């Protein structure tokens, strides 16, 4: 870990979000593209696969785009808002549940999607990451990035309803998420020094809630017996997951937009 990230608490985030945060730190002049590209791989046994887009080259190329902006998308089936084609990019983004859409003067330029494969290096298991770059269809416009705090308030209200309701959920976003519940498409990272405390807190809350709700949904109905209880539990988990996803996107985009 470089001096820019040493000695700070780690946060678990989608790889696309981590790449956006460190790219923004480079674009604002806090560090060189070599350090930013290295930090974008996060902390742990993770690194470039040697294929796909080179992050150093990708970051420096952004300076040649007019009014370049980065947009985080966390798509799931039925929720593709903000995602830009071609179809290959959409398919890869859905598989990874994340993508970065790069715009130039409000027009989509390309979509960047991570692909993670488990490999063995010196007898140890590691994640090899390939970033796929997909040129956007000609003239694809993007709406402005979110500037408000609506997603944060929505997440807080959803967490309050879950805490005071009668449905028992195994969610404690105030505590670190167990490593077993962190997918390979996510990575641990320290946050750039310029990230304000309130923004960092929202990132942690949203990311933990998203990870925990995803794990709960994968586990199924747990110990519920009645169908009505199982459906109510799933509905609450879906609400929390959607709110956490939107809050995470909003938090990352506000940090990145503030740097541009």
Rosetta silent file (secondary structure, phi, psi, omega in degrees, C-alpha in Angstrom):
SEQUENCE: XXXXXXXXXXXXXXXXXXXXXXXXXXXXXXXXXXXXXXXXXXXXXXXXXXXXXXXXXXXXXXXXXXXXXXXXXXXXXXXXXXXXXXXXXXXXXXXXXXXXXXXXXXXXXXXXXXXXXXXXXXXXXXXXXXXXXXXXXXXXXXXXXXXXXXXXXXXXXXXXXXXXXXXXXXXXXXXXXXXXXXXXXXXXXXXXXXXXXXXXXXXXXXXXXXXXXXXXXXXXXXXXXXXXXXXXXXXXXXXXXXXXXXXXXXXXXXXXXXXX
SCORE:     score description
SCORE:     0.000 S_00000001
   1 L     0.000  139.046 -178.047    0.000    0.000    0.000 S_00000001
   2 L   -78.524  169.543  177.678    1.295    3.452   -0.872 S_00000001
   3 L   -61.033  -27.292 -178.902    1.757    6.341    1.564 S_00000001
   4 L   -66.229  -19.370 -176.269   -1.456    7.855    0.130 S_00000001
   5 L  -124.332   -2.939 -173.927   -3.492    5.009    1.642 S_00000001
   6 L   -70.071  146.686  171.730   -1.393    3.737    4.537 S_00000001
   7 L    76.040   14.190 -179.900   -2.690    3.721    8.097 S_00000001
   8 L  -120.317  156.198 -177.408   -6.384    4.176    7.311 S_00000001
   9 L   -63.558  141.458  179.821   -9.415    1.943    7.800 S_00000001
  10 E   -87.181  146.193  177.902  -10.282   -0.294    4.877 S_00000001
  11 E  -123.101  139.008  175.960  -13.654   -0.159    3.146 S_00000001
  12 E   -91.473  124.547 -178.031  -15.176   -2.921    1.009 S_00000001
  13 E  -142.929  158.630  170.815  -16.495   -1.580   -2.297 S_00000001
  14 E   -58.065  145.485 -177.033  -17.244   -2.771   -5.827 S_00000001
  15 H   -58.428  -34.834  178.792  -14.069   -2.707   -7.913 S_00000001
  16 H   -64.245  -39.051  178.343  -15.610   -0.135  -10.252 S_00000001
  17 H   -65.908  -41.351  178.674  -16.234    2.208   -7.319 S_00000001
  18 H   -62.524  -44.158  178.656  -12.648    1.797   -6.097 S_00000001
  19 H   -61.828  -40.429  179.016  -11.298    2.547   -9.563 S_00000001
  20 H   -63.357  -43.390 -177.514  -13.462    5.681   -9.760 S_00000001
  21 H   -63.613  -44.187 -178.022  -12.289    6.993   -6.386 S_00000001
  22 H   -76.988  -29.230  173.777   -8.588    6.608   -7.146 S_00000001
  23 H   -64.876  -40.541  177.601   -9.003    7.889  -10.697 S_00000001
  24 H   -62.805  -37.843  177.786  -10.623   11.013   -9.248 S_00000001
  25 H   -63.657  -37.879  175.961   -7.654   11.416   -6.896 S_00000001
  26 H   -67.021  -45.732 -176.240   -5.333   11.300   -9.908 S_00000001
  27 H   -65.659  -27.287  177.789   -7.440   13.730  -11.943 S_00000001
  28 L   -85.048   -2.741  174.673   -7.448   16.253   -9.098 S_00000001
  29 L    91.155   14.081 -178.884   -3.645   16.090   -8.967 S_00000001
  30 L   -77.551  -21.503 -176.892   -3.201   14.259   -5.648 S_00000001
  31 L  -160.816  168.318  177.539   -1.055   11.497   -7.153 S_00000001
  32 L   -82.000  164.113 -178.380    0.354   10.152  -10.378 S_00000001
  33 H   -66.371  -25.738  178.957   -1.493    7.681  -12.594 S_00000001
  34 H   -67.279  -46.256  177.871    0.930    4.881  -11.677 S_00000001
  35 H   -66.205  -42.420 -179.437    0.067    5.081   -7.968 S_00000001
  36 H   -62.340  -41.568  178.977   -3.636    5.558   -8.690 S_00000001
  37 H   -64.416  -40.679  179.040   -3.696    2.519  -10.978 S_00000001
  38 H   -65.010  -45.011 -179.188   -1.938    0.404   -8.354 S_00000001
  39 H   -66.571  -24.376 -179.570   -4.288    1.503   -5.559 S_00000001
  40 L   -66.906  -17.560  177.363   -7.280    0.723   -7.770 S_00000001
  41 L   -82.927   -4.570  174.695   -6.522   -2.985   -7.371 S_00000001
  42 L    75.904 -169.396 -178.103   -7.248   -2.667   -3.675 S_00000001
  43 E  -107.386  131.777 -179.747   -5.708   -4.503   -0.751 S_00000001
  44 L   126.507 -170.877 -177.158   -5.258   -8.254   -0.874 S_00000001
  45 L   -82.874   77.429 -176.761   -4.330  -10.900   -3.398 S_00000001
  46 E  -146.684  142.121  179.232   -5.570   -9.053   -6.459 S_00000001
  47 E  -169.084  176.115 -178.804   -3.905   -7.652   -9.541 S_00000001
  48 E   -67.302  146.099  179.818   -4.103   -7.142  -13.294 S_00000001
  49 E   -80.850  -16.049 -173.974   -4.502  -10.224  -15.465 S_00000001
  50 E    92.530    1.245  178.654   -2.265   -8.818  -18.200 S_00000001
  51 E  -123.790  170.338  176.778   -5.205   -8.573  -20.586 S_00000001
  52 E    74.146 -154.304 -173.718   -7.807   -5.959  -21.349 S_00000001
  53 L   -78.196  130.437  172.837   -7.489   -2.263  -20.563 S_00000001
  54 L   -79.593  124.637 -172.617   -4.311   -1.030  -18.877 S_00000001
  55 H   -68.005  -34.015  176.350   -5.446    1.247  -16.051 S_00000001
  56 H   -60.474  -48.830 -179.867   -2.474    3.611  -16.322 S_00000001
  57 H   -65.099  -39.628 -179.760   -3.220    4.174  -20.010 S_00000001
  58 H   -63.773  -45.841 -179.132   -6.946    4.417  -19.352 S_00000001
  59 H   -61.800  -45.977 -178.398   -6.546    7.051  -16.643 S_00000001
  60 H   -67.574  -28.572  179.232   -4.231    9.250  -18.674 S_00000001
  61 H   -68.959  -22.835 -179.234   -6.538    8.989  -21.691 S_00000001
  62 H   -64.024  -29.332 -179.739   -9.341   10.598  -19.683 S_00000001
  63 L   -68.133  -17.012  179.769   -7.509   13.923  -19.764 S_00000001
  64 L   -89.486   -5.263  178.532   -7.909   14.000  -23.537 S_00000001
  65 L   -90.405  139.404  177.570  -11.706   13.831  -23.327 S_00000001
  66 L   -73.205  123.919  177.191  -13.670   17.108  -23.163 S_00000001
  67 L    51.910   50.085 -178.169  -15.382   17.491  -19.788 S_00000001
  68 E   -66.121  137.905  174.513  -14.852   13.832  -18.919 S_00000001
  69 E  -136.494  149.071  178.768  -17.025   12.399  -16.159 S_00000001
  70 E  -109.334  134.152 -179.146  -17.214    8.949  -14.579 S_00000001
  71 E  -123.489  125.192  177.712  -20.560    7.375  -13.742 S_00000001
  72 E   -87.032  132.486  176.264  -20.931    4.333  -11.493 S_00000001
  73 E  -127.038  131.197  177.620  -23.635    1.822  -12.427 S_00000001
  74 L  -120.081   76.694 -171.771  -24.563   -1.177  -10.248 S_00000001
  75 L   -79.667  151.056  169.476  -27.021   -3.023  -12.495 S_00000001
  76 E  -138.043  161.341 -179.947  -29.167   -6.034  -11.682 S_00000001
  77 L   -52.064  129.533 -179.211  -31.771   -7.732  -13.881 S_00000001
  78 L    87.474   -8.449  179.584  -34.654   -5.343  -14.414 S_00000001
  79 E  -132.979   84.419 -175.550  -32.648   -2.353  -13.181 S_00000001
  80 L  -112.527   12.090 -176.693  -30.385   -1.187  -15.994 S_00000001
  81 L   -58.076  132.284  179.727  -30.809    2.575  -15.635 S_00000001
  82 L    90.910  -11.501 -179.004  -27.606    4.422  -16.497 S_00000001
  83 L   -86.777  138.228 -177.376  -26.035    1.486  -18.306 S_00000001
  84 L  -116.254  139.378  179.969  -24.847    2.056  -21.871 S_00000001
  85 L   -64.675 -172.825   13.869  -24.438   -0.609  -24.563 S_00000001
  86 L   -75.073  176.877 -178.307  -23.359   -2.368  -26.686 S_00000001
  87 H   -53.396  -35.128  178.933  -25.130   -5.611  -25.655 S_00000001
  88 H   -61.262  -41.129  179.649  -21.800   -7.232  -24.753 S_00000001
  89 H   -64.901  -40.914 -179.913  -21.136   -4.491  -22.228 S_00000001
  90 H   -63.579  -43.151  178.748  -24.590   -4.874  -20.705 S_00000001
  91 H   -62.347  -44.670  179.156  -24.135   -8.629  -20.342 S_00000001
  92 H   -66.856  -38.433  179.638  -20.729   -8.277  -18.700 S_00000001
  93 H   -65.982  -38.802  177.324  -21.956   -5.497  -16.418 S_00000001
  94 H   -65.632  -38.819  179.099  -24.887   -7.621  -15.262 S_00000001
  95 H   -65.905  -41.690 -179.985  -22.567  -10.531  -14.529 S_00000001
  96 H   -83.738  -15.415 -175.356  -20.204   -8.303  -12.534 S_00000001
  97 L    58.982   35.297  179.321  -23.113   -6.209  -11.153 S_00000001
  98 L  -171.372  156.060  176.097  -21.073   -3.059  -11.805 S_00000001
  99 E  -168.671  160.339  171.381  -19.648   -0.839  -14.524 S_00000001
 100 E  -115.838  125.271  174.157  -18.178    2.604  -15.132 S_00000001
 101 E  -103.277  122.650  179.650  -19.712    4.720  -17.867 S_00000001
 102 E  -100.089  128.772  178.389  -17.366    7.460  -19.088 S_00000001
 103 E  -115.070  154.273  174.759  -18.929   10.533  -20.670 S_00000001
 104 E  -128.107  114.422 -176.495  -17.424   13.387  -22.664 S_00000001
 105 L    53.980   39.640  176.359  -19.410   16.622  -22.586 S_00000001
 106 L    83.957   -2.396  179.584  -22.485   14.680  -21.474 S_00000001
 107 E  -108.855  132.346 -178.334  -22.275   12.084  -24.241 S_00000001
 108 E   -61.109  131.642  178.739  -21.340    8.501  -23.391 S_00000001
 109 E  -102.791  -47.355  177.569  -17.864    7.619  -24.649 S_00000001
 110 E  -162.705  166.397  176.080  -17.340    4.085  -23.362 S_00000001
 111 E  -118.123  136.261 -179.282  -18.218    1.566  -20.672 S_00000001
 112 E  -117.352  126.632 -175.125  -15.594   -0.144  -18.512 S_00000001
 113 E  -131.046  133.056  177.904  -16.424   -3.473  -16.846 S_00000001
 114 E   -86.026  144.052  170.937  -14.258   -5.678  -14.598 S_00000001
 115 E  -123.571  126.988 -175.197  -13.937   -9.423  -15.065 S_00000001
 116 E  -115.062  128.616  176.350  -12.403  -11.363  -12.169 S_00000001
 117 E  -125.712  139.719  178.253  -10.885  -14.821  -12.475 S_00000001
 118 E   -84.362  127.415 -179.708   -9.350  -16.889   -9.695 S_00000001
 119 E  -129.627  168.054  177.194   -5.793  -18.004  -10.449 S_00000001
 120 E  -111.176  124.684 -179.657   -2.966  -19.680   -8.533 S_00000001
 121 E  -125.820  117.396 -179.904    0.230  -17.692   -8.007 S_00000001
 122 L    52.963   41.028  177.377    3.169  -19.281   -6.185 S_00000001
 123 L    79.911    3.985  179.744    0.857  -21.825   -4.628 S_00000001
 124 E  -119.974  150.101  179.609   -1.639  -19.225   -3.409 S_00000001
 125 E   -81.797  135.441  179.601   -5.038  -18.278   -4.765 S_00000001
 126 E  -140.829  163.377  177.283   -5.340  -14.772   -6.214 S_00000001
 127 E  -102.697  122.024  175.533   -7.826  -12.707   -8.212 S_00000001
 128 E  -101.099  123.695 -172.639   -6.750  -11.673  -11.709 S_00000001
 129 E  -108.024  129.642  174.102   -8.732   -8.668  -12.953 S_00000001
 130 E  -117.064  126.101  176.998   -9.386   -7.800  -16.589 S_00000001
 131 E   -99.564  120.464 -179.777  -11.044   -4.473  -17.422 S_00000001
 132 E   -97.989  128.027  178.914  -13.057   -4.578  -20.646 S_00000001
 133 E  -105.201  125.151 -178.284  -13.603   -1.312  -22.510 S_00000001
 134 E  -120.318  115.585  176.328  -16.673   -1.058  -24.755 S_00000001
 135 E   -59.063  139.892 -178.672  -17.154    2.004  -27.014 S_00000001
 136 L   -78.830  154.112  173.914  -20.602    3.536  -26.534 S_00000001
 137 L   -59.427  147.810 -175.887  -23.151    3.769  -29.331 S_00000001
 138 L   -59.298  127.802  173.823  -22.871    7.023  -31.245 S_00000001
 139 L    77.335   19.068  179.961  -24.663    9.953  -29.583 S_00000001
 140 L   -75.730  111.512 -178.700  -25.724    8.160  -26.370 S_00000001
 141 E   -86.871  152.818  178.107  -26.585   10.938  -23.896 S_00000001
 142 L  -121.434  141.278  175.226  -26.406   10.573  -20.115 S_00000001
 143 L   -69.838  159.119  178.877  -28.513   12.381  -17.498 S_00000001
 144 L   -60.480  152.369  177.516  -26.651   14.612  -15.002 S_00000001
 145 L   -67.312  151.408  179.270  -25.101   12.940  -11.969 S_00000001
 146 L   -64.138  136.853 -179.127  -27.099   12.969   -8.744 S_00000001
 147 L  -117.489  -13.675 -175.889  -26.358   16.024   -6.590 S_00000001
 148 L   -88.940 -168.020  178.608  -28.809   15.607   -3.709 S_00000001
 149 L  -120.834   22.953 -176.820  -28.885   13.444   -0.599 S_00000001
 150 H   -61.837  -39.683 -178.609  -32.143   11.657   -1.334 S_00000001
 151 H   -65.895  -37.075  178.309  -30.580    8.193   -1.555 S_00000001
 152 H   -63.063  -46.066 -179.785  -28.917    8.618    1.836 S_00000001
 153 H   -65.537  -37.470  178.610  -32.181    9.564    3.500 S_00000001
 154 H   -64.068  -40.656  178.732  -33.980    6.705    1.779 S_00000001
 155 H   -65.447  -43.998 -179.570  -31.397    4.219    3.079 S_00000001
 156 H   -62.780  -39.387  178.169  -31.621    5.573    6.626 S_00000001
 157 H   -66.581  -40.062  179.651  -35.419    5.303    6.574 S_00000001
 158 H   -65.715  -39.684  177.408  -35.260    1.740    5.244 S_00000001
 159 H   -65.681  -37.384  178.181  -32.782    0.748    7.967 S_00000001
 160 H   -65.539  -42.608  178.207  -35.012    2.316   10.598 S_00000001
 161 H   -63.210  -38.440  178.746  -38.045    0.370    9.362 S_00000001
 162 H   -66.949  -36.914 -178.030  -36.016   -2.838    9.420 S_00000001
 163 H   -72.143  -32.060 -175.371  -34.787   -2.163   12.966 S_00000001
 164 H  -100.552   -4.810 -178.464  -38.243   -1.400   14.373 S_00000001
 165 L   -81.128  177.770 -177.344  -40.248   -3.948   12.395 S_00000001
 166 L   -90.887   -7.889 -178.627  -41.346   -7.416   13.391 S_00000001
 167 L   -88.932  124.535 -177.854  -39.261   -9.219   10.771 S_00000001
 168 L   -84.982  124.776  178.194  -35.934  -10.442   12.135 S_00000001
 169 L  -123.145  143.396  178.648  -32.943   -9.811    9.861 S_00000001
 170 L   -89.160   63.893 -177.030  -29.326  -10.760   10.429 S_00000001
 171 L  -124.920  119.721  175.195  -28.095   -7.280    9.500 S_00000001
 172 L  -133.401   79.199 -175.783  -25.663   -5.276   11.611 S_00000001
 173 L   -67.878   -8.455  177.126  -24.180   -2.635    9.260 S_00000001
 174 L   -76.643  -13.645 -178.438  -22.414   -0.980   12.205 S_00000001
 175 L  -110.819  154.814  178.685  -19.971   -3.924   12.325 S_00000001
 176 L   -58.942  147.375  179.288  -17.433   -5.101    9.694 S_00000001
 177 L   -81.885  133.435  178.171  -18.715   -7.596    7.140 S_00000001
 178 L   -57.618  141.204 -178.523  -17.220  -11.115    7.445 S_00000001
 179 H   -54.697  -32.368 -178.188  -14.713  -11.849    4.623 S_00000001
 180 H   -64.142  -20.049 -178.117  -16.802  -14.826    3.466 S_00000001
 181 H   -96.756    8.060  179.776  -19.599  -12.431    2.485 S_00000001
 182 L  -102.433  114.768 -177.862  -17.418  -10.252    0.238 S_00000001
 183 L   -72.517  164.117 -179.278  -17.574  -11.358   -3.432 S_00000001
 184 L   -67.790  -18.935  178.586  -14.550  -11.381   -5.721 S_00000001
 185 L   -78.969   -3.977  174.137  -16.065   -8.509   -7.691 S_00000001
 186 E  -109.892  164.252 -179.753  -15.501   -6.319   -4.607 S_00000001
 187 E  -150.426  153.569  176.430  -12.189   -5.304   -3.048 S_00000001
 188 E   -86.414  141.519  179.165  -10.927   -3.689    0.154 S_00000001
 189 E  -150.662  148.611  162.703   -9.428   -0.225   -0.113 S_00000001
 190 E   -79.070  155.100  179.454   -8.410    2.711    2.004 S_00000001
 191 L   -90.940  147.047  174.293  -10.150    5.887    0.914 S_00000001
 192 L   -54.522  149.734 -173.062   -8.259    8.815   -0.632 S_00000001
 193 L   -62.600  -27.525 -175.657   -7.349   11.443    1.959 S_00000001
 194 L   -78.102   -8.280 -178.544   -9.614   14.113    0.472 S_00000001
 195 L   -70.048  123.242 -177.651  -12.799   12.075    1.088 S_00000001
 196 L   -70.761  157.463 -174.733  -14.770   13.855    3.814 S_00000001
 197 H   -59.530  -42.438 -178.626  -15.894   12.005    6.929 S_00000001
 198 H   -64.714  -40.394  177.971  -19.611   12.191    6.113 S_00000001
 199 H   -65.858  -39.924  178.873  -19.055   10.806    2.622 S_00000001
 200 H   -63.818  -41.157  179.591  -16.856    8.025    4.026 S_00000001
 201 H   -63.140  -40.129  178.509  -19.517    7.100    6.584 S_00000001
 202 H   -67.141  -40.140  176.669  -22.166    6.826    3.885 S_00000001
 203 H   -58.337  -45.416 -178.765  -19.880    4.649    1.756 S_00000001
 204 H   -65.162  -47.495 -178.303  -19.314    2.290    4.679 S_00000001
 205 H   -62.410  -46.546 -178.065  -23.005    2.141    5.645 S_00000001
 206 H   -66.737  -43.329 -177.431  -24.229    1.628    2.085 S_00000001
 207 H   -67.109  -42.272  178.758  -21.596   -0.954    1.168 S_00000001
 208 H   -64.837  -42.037  179.523  -22.119   -3.002    4.328 S_00000001
 209 H   -63.941  -41.137  179.987  -25.893   -2.935    3.906 S_00000001
 210 H   -65.195  -42.895  179.021  -25.610   -3.991    0.271 S_00000001
 211 H   -64.380  -45.075 -175.897  -23.259   -6.867    1.103 S_00000001
 212 H   -69.318  -40.757  178.556  -25.357   -8.098    4.028 S_00000001
 213 H   -67.282  -38.186  177.660  -28.687   -7.930    2.202 S_00000001
 214 H   -61.648  -42.156  179.363  -27.211   -9.743   -0.799 S_00000001
 215 H   -66.249  -40.163  179.174  -25.945  -12.505    1.485 S_00000001
 216 H   -64.512  -40.212  178.876  -29.313  -12.745    3.257 S_00000001
 217 H   -65.591  -40.488  178.560  -31.154  -13.025   -0.068 S_00000001
 218 H   -65.455  -33.283 -179.843  -28.780  -15.763   -1.219 S_00000001
 219 H   -71.036  -16.047  179.654  -29.338  -17.645    2.049 S_00000001
 220 L    89.177 -150.895 -173.684  -33.060  -17.799    1.333 S_00000001
 221 L   -82.020   -3.121  177.573  -35.847  -17.564    3.883 S_00000001
 222 L    65.615 -123.575 -175.463  -33.671  -18.671    6.800 S_00000001
 223 L  -100.704   10.611  179.524  -35.802  -19.945    9.681 S_00000001
 224 L   -70.737  144.648 -177.961  -39.128  -18.589    8.477 S_00000001
 225 L  -106.888  -44.240 -173.954  -41.892  -21.165    8.232 S_00000001
 226 L   -86.665  143.557 -179.222  -44.882  -19.345    6.783 S_00000001
 227 H   -60.794  -42.024 -178.928  -44.981  -18.151    3.191 S_00000001
 228 H   -60.872  -40.463  178.503  -46.354  -14.746    4.171 S_00000001
 229 H   -66.190  -41.016  179.787  -43.444  -14.192    6.553 S_00000001
 230 H   -64.141  -40.484  179.676  -40.933  -15.289    3.910 S_00000001
 231 H   -68.091  -40.025  178.494  -42.443  -12.924    1.329 S_00000001
 232 H   -65.182  -39.880  178.904  -42.468  -10.003    3.763 S_00000001
 233 H   -63.547  -43.755  179.714  -38.857  -10.704    4.697 S_00000001
 234 H   -66.228  -37.784  178.168  -37.804  -10.815    1.041 S_00000001
 235 H   -63.111  -40.523  178.245  -39.653   -7.592    0.328 S_00000001
 236 H   -67.270  -40.057  178.179  -37.836   -5.819    3.136 S_00000001
 237 H   -64.343  -40.886  178.351  -34.485   -7.176    1.973 S_00000001
 238 H   -62.597  -41.712  178.926  -35.182   -6.016   -1.591 S_00000001
 239 H   -62.561  -45.286  178.763  -36.064   -2.543   -0.313 S_00000001
 240 H   -63.371  -42.852 -178.656  -32.887   -2.341    1.754 S_00000001
 241 H   -63.784  -44.532  178.673  -30.766   -3.622   -1.106 S_00000001
 242 H   -62.464  -43.269 -179.531  -32.179   -1.116   -3.588 S_00000001
 243 H   -65.395  -40.579  179.620  -31.724    1.751   -1.138 S_00000001
 244 H   -66.794  -38.871  179.462  -28.159    0.708   -0.339 S_00000001
 245 H   -63.671  -45.083 -179.557  -27.279    0.395   -4.026 S_00000001
 246 H   -67.164  -38.152  179.099  -28.595    3.872   -4.801 S_00000001
 247 H   -66.989  -36.893  178.433  -26.874    5.386   -1.765 S_00000001
 248 H   -65.859  -44.207  178.134  -23.568    3.821   -2.742 S_00000001
 249 H   -62.070  -44.973 -178.667  -23.812    5.185   -6.281 S_00000001
 250 H   -62.568  -42.903 -178.726  -24.779    8.617   -4.985 S_00000001
 251 H   -63.346  -45.587 -179.791  -21.916    8.709   -2.470 S_00000001
 252 H   -64.513  -44.890 -176.773  -19.279    7.721   -5.036 S_00000001
 253 H   -67.912  -33.697  177.398  -20.559   10.124   -7.670 S_00000001
 254 H   -66.431  -39.726  177.656  -20.694   13.025   -5.218 S_00000001
 255 H   -64.378  -47.056 -177.167  -17.064   12.405   -4.252 S_00000001
 256 H   -68.785  -40.972  179.678  -15.948   12.123   -7.863 S_00000001
 257 H   -64.560  -35.655  178.756  -18.026   15.093   -9.032 S_00000001
 258 H   -64.889  -23.448 -178.198  -16.578   17.268   -6.267 S_00000001
 259 H   -87.996  -17.051 -172.570  -13.111   16.503   -7.637 S_00000001
 260 L   -83.922    0.000    0.000  -13.878   17.365  -11.249 S_00000001
